[in-house]
mmCIF file with all atom_site columns, C-alpha atoms in Angstrom:
data_model
loop_
_atom_site.group_PDB
_atom_site.id
_atom_site.type_symbol
_atom_site.label_atom_id
_atom_site.label_alt_id
_atom_site.label_comp_id
_atom_site.label_asym_id
_atom_site.label_entity_id
_atom_site.label_seq_id
_atom_site.pdbx_PDB_ins_code
_atom_site.Cartn_x
_atom_site.Cartn_y
_atom_site.Cartn_z
_atom_site.occupancy
_atom_site.B_iso_or_equiv
_atom_site.pdbx_formal_charge
_atom_site.auth_seq_id
_atom_site.auth_comp_id
_atom_site.auth_asym_id
_atom_site.auth_atom_id
_atom_site.pdbx_PDB_model_num
ATOM 1   C CA . UNK J 1 1   ? -3.790  -9.132  -6.768  1.00 0.00 ? 1   UNK J CA 1
ATOM 2   C CA . UNK J 1 2   ? -6.700  -6.774  -6.496  1.00 0.00 ? 2   UNK J CA 1
ATOM 3   C CA . UNK J 1 3   ? -5.187  -3.588  -5.053  1.00 0.00 ? 3   UNK J CA 1
ATOM 4   C CA . UNK J 1 4   ? -5.717  -0.132  -6.540  1.00 0.00 ? 4   UNK J CA 1
ATOM 5   C CA . UNK J 1 5   ? -3.079  2.558   -6.168  1.00 0.00 ? 5   UNK J CA 1
ATOM 6   C CA . UNK J 1 6   ? -4.263  5.867   -7.534  1.00 0.00 ? 6   UNK J CA 1
ATOM 7   C CA . UNK J 1 7   ? -1.974  8.086   -9.597  1.00 0.00 ? 7   UNK J CA 1
ATOM 8   C CA . UNK J 1 8   ? -2.186  10.684  -6.796  1.00 0.00 ? 8   UNK J CA 1
ATOM 9   C CA . UNK J 1 9   ? -0.900  8.153   -4.256  1.00 0.00 ? 9   UNK J CA 1
ATOM 10  C CA . UNK J 1 10  ? 1.900   7.049   -6.589  1.00 0.00 ? 10  UNK J CA 1
ATOM 11  C CA . UNK J 1 11  ? 2.994   10.651  -7.130  1.00 0.00 ? 11  UNK J CA 1
ATOM 12  C CA . UNK J 1 12  ? 3.022   11.203  -3.350  1.00 0.00 ? 12  UNK J CA 1
ATOM 13  C CA . UNK J 1 13  ? 5.284   8.181   -2.842  1.00 0.00 ? 13  UNK J CA 1
ATOM 14  C CA . UNK J 1 14  ? 7.506   9.307   -5.711  1.00 0.00 ? 14  UNK J CA 1
ATOM 15  C CA . UNK J 1 15  ? 7.921   12.765  -4.187  1.00 0.00 ? 15  UNK J CA 1
ATOM 16  C CA . UNK J 1 16  ? 8.131   11.862  -0.486  1.00 0.00 ? 16  UNK J CA 1
ATOM 17  C CA . UNK J 1 17  ? 9.745   8.417   -0.376  1.00 0.00 ? 17  UNK J CA 1
ATOM 18  C CA . UNK J 1 18  ? 11.856  7.810   -3.450  1.00 0.00 ? 18  UNK J CA 1
ATOM 19  C CA . UNK J 1 19  ? 15.232  9.350   -4.100  1.00 0.00 ? 19  UNK J CA 1
ATOM 20  C CA . UNK J 1 20  ? 15.795  7.028   -7.068  1.00 0.00 ? 20  UNK J CA 1
ATOM 21  C CA . UNK J 1 21  ? 12.682  7.200   -9.243  1.00 0.00 ? 21  UNK J CA 1
ATOM 22  C CA . UNK J 1 22  ? 13.317  3.676   -10.570 1.00 0.00 ? 22  UNK J CA 1
ATOM 23  C CA . UNK J 1 23  ? 13.332  2.089   -7.083  1.00 0.00 ? 23  UNK J CA 1
ATOM 24  C CA . UNK J 1 24  ? 10.478  -0.370  -6.463  1.00 0.00 ? 24  UNK J CA 1
ATOM 25  C CA . UNK J 1 25  ? 8.393   -0.035  -3.311  1.00 0.00 ? 25  UNK J CA 1
ATOM 26  C CA . UNK J 1 26  ? 7.242   -2.911  -1.155  1.00 0.00 ? 26  UNK J CA 1
ATOM 27  C CA . UNK J 1 27  ? 3.867   -2.531  0.547   1.00 0.00 ? 27  UNK J CA 1
ATOM 28  C CA . UNK J 1 28  ? 3.492   -4.707  3.621   1.00 0.00 ? 28  UNK J CA 1
ATOM 29  C CA . UNK J 1 29  ? 1.283   -5.314  6.639   1.00 0.00 ? 29  UNK J CA 1
ATOM 30  C CA . UNK J 1 30  ? 2.565   -3.411  9.617   1.00 0.00 ? 30  UNK J CA 1
ATOM 31  C CA . UNK J 1 31  ? 1.375   -4.073  13.142  1.00 0.00 ? 31  UNK J CA 1
ATOM 32  C CA . UNK J 1 32  ? 0.089   -0.873  14.699  1.00 0.00 ? 32  UNK J CA 1
ATOM 33  C CA . UNK J 1 33  ? -1.631  2.239   13.532  1.00 0.00 ? 33  UNK J CA 1
ATOM 34  C CA . UNK J 1 34  ? -4.498  4.370   14.767  1.00 0.00 ? 34  UNK J CA 1
ATOM 35  C CA . UNK J 1 35  ? -7.948  3.202   13.707  1.00 0.00 ? 35  UNK J CA 1
ATOM 36  C CA . UNK J 1 36  ? -6.604  0.216   11.846  1.00 0.00 ? 36  UNK J CA 1
ATOM 37  C CA . UNK J 1 37  ? -7.666  -2.698  14.012  1.00 0.00 ? 37  UNK J CA 1
ATOM 38  C CA . UNK J 1 38  ? -4.011  -3.238  14.865  1.00 0.00 ? 38  UNK J CA 1
ATOM 39  C CA . UNK J 1 39  ? -2.705  -3.190  11.289  1.00 0.00 ? 39  UNK J CA 1
ATOM 40  C CA . UNK J 1 40  ? -1.588  -0.535  8.839   1.00 0.00 ? 40  UNK J CA 1
ATOM 41  C CA . UNK J 1 41  ? 0.320   -0.238  5.561   1.00 0.00 ? 41  UNK J CA 1
ATOM 42  C CA . UNK J 1 42  ? 4.094   -0.179  5.688   1.00 0.00 ? 42  UNK J CA 1
ATOM 43  C CA . UNK J 1 43  ? 6.294   0.954   2.790   1.00 0.00 ? 43  UNK J CA 1
ATOM 44  C CA . UNK J 1 44  ? 9.939   0.127   2.156   1.00 0.00 ? 44  UNK J CA 1
ATOM 45  C CA . UNK J 1 45  ? 12.380  0.554   -0.712  1.00 0.00 ? 45  UNK J CA 1
ATOM 46  C CA . UNK J 1 46  ? 13.198  -3.017  -1.750  1.00 0.00 ? 46  UNK J CA 1
ATOM 47  C CA . UNK J 1 47  ? 13.531  -5.123  -4.860  1.00 0.00 ? 47  UNK J CA 1
ATOM 48  C CA . UNK J 1 48  ? 10.707  -7.564  -5.644  1.00 0.00 ? 48  UNK J CA 1
ATOM 49  C CA . UNK J 1 49  ? 11.087  -11.200 -4.687  1.00 0.00 ? 49  UNK J CA 1
ATOM 50  C CA . UNK J 1 50  ? 10.262  -14.069 -7.008  1.00 0.00 ? 50  UNK J CA 1
ATOM 51  C CA . UNK J 1 51  ? 6.877   -14.718 -5.359  1.00 0.00 ? 51  UNK J CA 1
ATOM 52  C CA . UNK J 1 52  ? 5.098   -11.402 -5.209  1.00 0.00 ? 52  UNK J CA 1
ATOM 53  C CA . UNK J 1 53  ? 2.289   -9.423  -6.784  1.00 0.00 ? 53  UNK J CA 1
ATOM 54  C CA . UNK J 1 54  ? 3.337   -6.357  -8.774  1.00 0.00 ? 54  UNK J CA 1
ATOM 55  C CA . UNK J 1 55  ? 1.652   -3.334  -10.277 1.00 0.00 ? 55  UNK J CA 1
ATOM 56  C CA . UNK J 1 56  ? 3.128   -0.242  -11.882 1.00 0.00 ? 56  UNK J CA 1
ATOM 57  C CA . UNK J 1 57  ? 1.538   3.182   -11.410 1.00 0.00 ? 57  UNK J CA 1
ATOM 58  C CA . UNK J 1 58  ? 3.060   6.474   -12.562 1.00 0.00 ? 58  UNK J CA 1
ATOM 59  C CA . UNK J 1 59  ? 6.264   4.594   -13.386 1.00 0.00 ? 59  UNK J CA 1
ATOM 60  C CA . UNK J 1 60  ? 6.666   3.142   -9.872  1.00 0.00 ? 60  UNK J CA 1
ATOM 61  C CA . UNK J 1 61  ? 6.622   -0.621  -9.372  1.00 0.00 ? 61  UNK J CA 1
ATOM 62  C CA . UNK J 1 62  ? 4.744   -1.509  -6.198  1.00 0.00 ? 62  UNK J CA 1
ATOM 63  C CA . UNK J 1 63  ? 4.878   -5.069  -4.930  1.00 0.00 ? 63  UNK J CA 1
ATOM 64  C CA . UNK J 1 64  ? 3.283   -7.164  -2.204  1.00 0.00 ? 64  UNK J CA 1
ATOM 65  C CA . UNK J 1 65  ? 4.514   -10.546 -1.033  1.00 0.00 ? 65  UNK J CA 1
ATOM 66  C CA . UNK J 1 66  ? 2.187   -13.531 -0.901  1.00 0.00 ? 66  UNK J CA 1
ATOM 67  C CA . UNK J 1 67  ? 2.268   -13.435 2.915   1.00 0.00 ? 67  UNK J CA 1
ATOM 68  C CA . UNK J 1 68  ? 0.811   -9.909  2.955   1.00 0.00 ? 68  UNK J CA 1
ATOM 69  C CA . UNK J 1 69  ? -1.687  -10.317 0.110   1.00 0.00 ? 69  UNK J CA 1
ATOM 70  C CA . UNK J 1 70  ? -4.632  -11.042 2.458   1.00 0.00 ? 70  UNK J CA 1
ATOM 71  C CA . UNK J 1 71  ? -4.521  -7.499  3.843   1.00 0.00 ? 71  UNK J CA 1
ATOM 72  C CA . UNK J 1 72  ? -4.334  -5.724  0.470   1.00 0.00 ? 72  UNK J CA 1
ATOM 73  C CA . UNK J 1 73  ? -7.010  -7.738  -1.345  1.00 0.00 ? 73  UNK J CA 1
ATOM 74  C CA . UNK J 1 74  ? -9.572  -5.168  -2.533  1.00 0.00 ? 74  UNK J CA 1
ATOM 75  C CA . UNK J 1 75  ? -7.723  -2.188  -1.001  1.00 0.00 ? 75  UNK J CA 1
ATOM 76  C CA . UNK J 1 76  ? -7.576  1.256   -2.578  1.00 0.00 ? 76  UNK J CA 1
ATOM 77  C CA . UNK J 1 77  ? -4.625  3.470   -1.712  1.00 0.00 ? 77  UNK J CA 1
ATOM 78  C CA . UNK J 1 78  ? -5.206  7.142   -2.462  1.00 0.00 ? 78  UNK J CA 1
ATOM 79  C CA . UNK J 1 79  ? -3.776  10.523  -1.512  1.00 0.00 ? 79  UNK J CA 1
ATOM 80  C CA . UNK J 1 80  ? -5.968  13.471  -0.564  1.00 0.00 ? 80  UNK J CA 1
ATOM 81  C CA . UNK J 1 81  ? -4.041  16.622  -1.396  1.00 0.00 ? 81  UNK J CA 1
ATOM 82  C CA . UNK J 1 82  ? -6.464  18.921  0.466   1.00 0.00 ? 82  UNK J CA 1
ATOM 83  C CA . UNK J 1 83  ? -5.942  16.960  3.691   1.00 0.00 ? 83  UNK J CA 1
ATOM 84  C CA . UNK J 1 84  ? -2.295  16.118  2.897   1.00 0.00 ? 84  UNK J CA 1
ATOM 85  C CA . UNK J 1 85  ? -3.090  12.552  3.902   1.00 0.00 ? 85  UNK J CA 1
ATOM 86  C CA . UNK J 1 86  ? -2.914  9.044   2.492   1.00 0.00 ? 86  UNK J CA 1
ATOM 87  C CA . UNK J 1 87  ? -6.293  7.282   2.441   1.00 0.00 ? 87  UNK J CA 1
ATOM 88  C CA . UNK J 1 88  ? -6.501  3.488   2.717   1.00 0.00 ? 88  UNK J CA 1
ATOM 89  C CA . UNK J 1 89  ? -9.895  1.856   2.189   1.00 0.00 ? 89  UNK J CA 1
ATOM 90  C CA . UNK J 1 90  ? -10.773 -1.804  2.021   1.00 0.00 ? 90  UNK J CA 1
ATOM 91  C CA . UNK J 1 91  ? -14.351 -3.105  1.834   1.00 0.00 ? 91  UNK J CA 1
ATOM 92  C CA . UNK J 1 92  ? -13.269 -6.562  3.037   1.00 0.00 ? 92  UNK J CA 1
ATOM 93  C CA . UNK J 1 93  ? -12.895 -5.080  6.525   1.00 0.00 ? 93  UNK J CA 1
ATOM 94  C CA . UNK J 1 94  ? -16.422 -4.101  7.481   1.00 0.00 ? 94  UNK J CA 1
ATOM 95  C CA . UNK J 1 95  ? -15.304 -3.590  11.068  1.00 0.00 ? 95  UNK J CA 1
ATOM 96  C CA . UNK J 1 96  ? -11.904 -1.921  11.000  1.00 0.00 ? 96  UNK J CA 1
ATOM 97  C CA . UNK J 1 97  ? -11.417 -2.763  14.690  1.00 0.00 ? 97  UNK J CA 1
ATOM 98  C CA . UNK J 1 98  ? -11.643 -6.497  13.970  1.00 0.00 ? 98  UNK J CA 1
ATOM 99  C CA . UNK J 1 99  ? -10.404 -7.199  10.430  1.00 0.00 ? 99  UNK J CA 1
ATOM 100 C CA . UNK J 1 100 ? -10.884 -10.721 9.161   1.00 0.00 ? 100 UNK J CA 1
ATOM 101 C CA . UNK J 1 101 ? -9.052  -12.552 6.419   1.00 0.00 ? 101 UNK J CA 1
#
């Protein structure tokens, strides 16, 4: 799985989402979102399944199921502290209004 989660993004999730610092986070494709071509990144506190991609950043295990891998391939997830905003970029989607697999 070729997804990059920056340490800044991981720390944001740790502070804002996790009550238990050892809890894994599932990243998934969510339908809806402004400027996303109909898709955006969803986050939920779940345990990994047997068929998933995993990466650990800042002590947090992030995982993506095989069904959602197409959306995250090549994505960078970052947090901009000055803007107080998560930043999701993915060069595979040249036209964000019409993303292709």
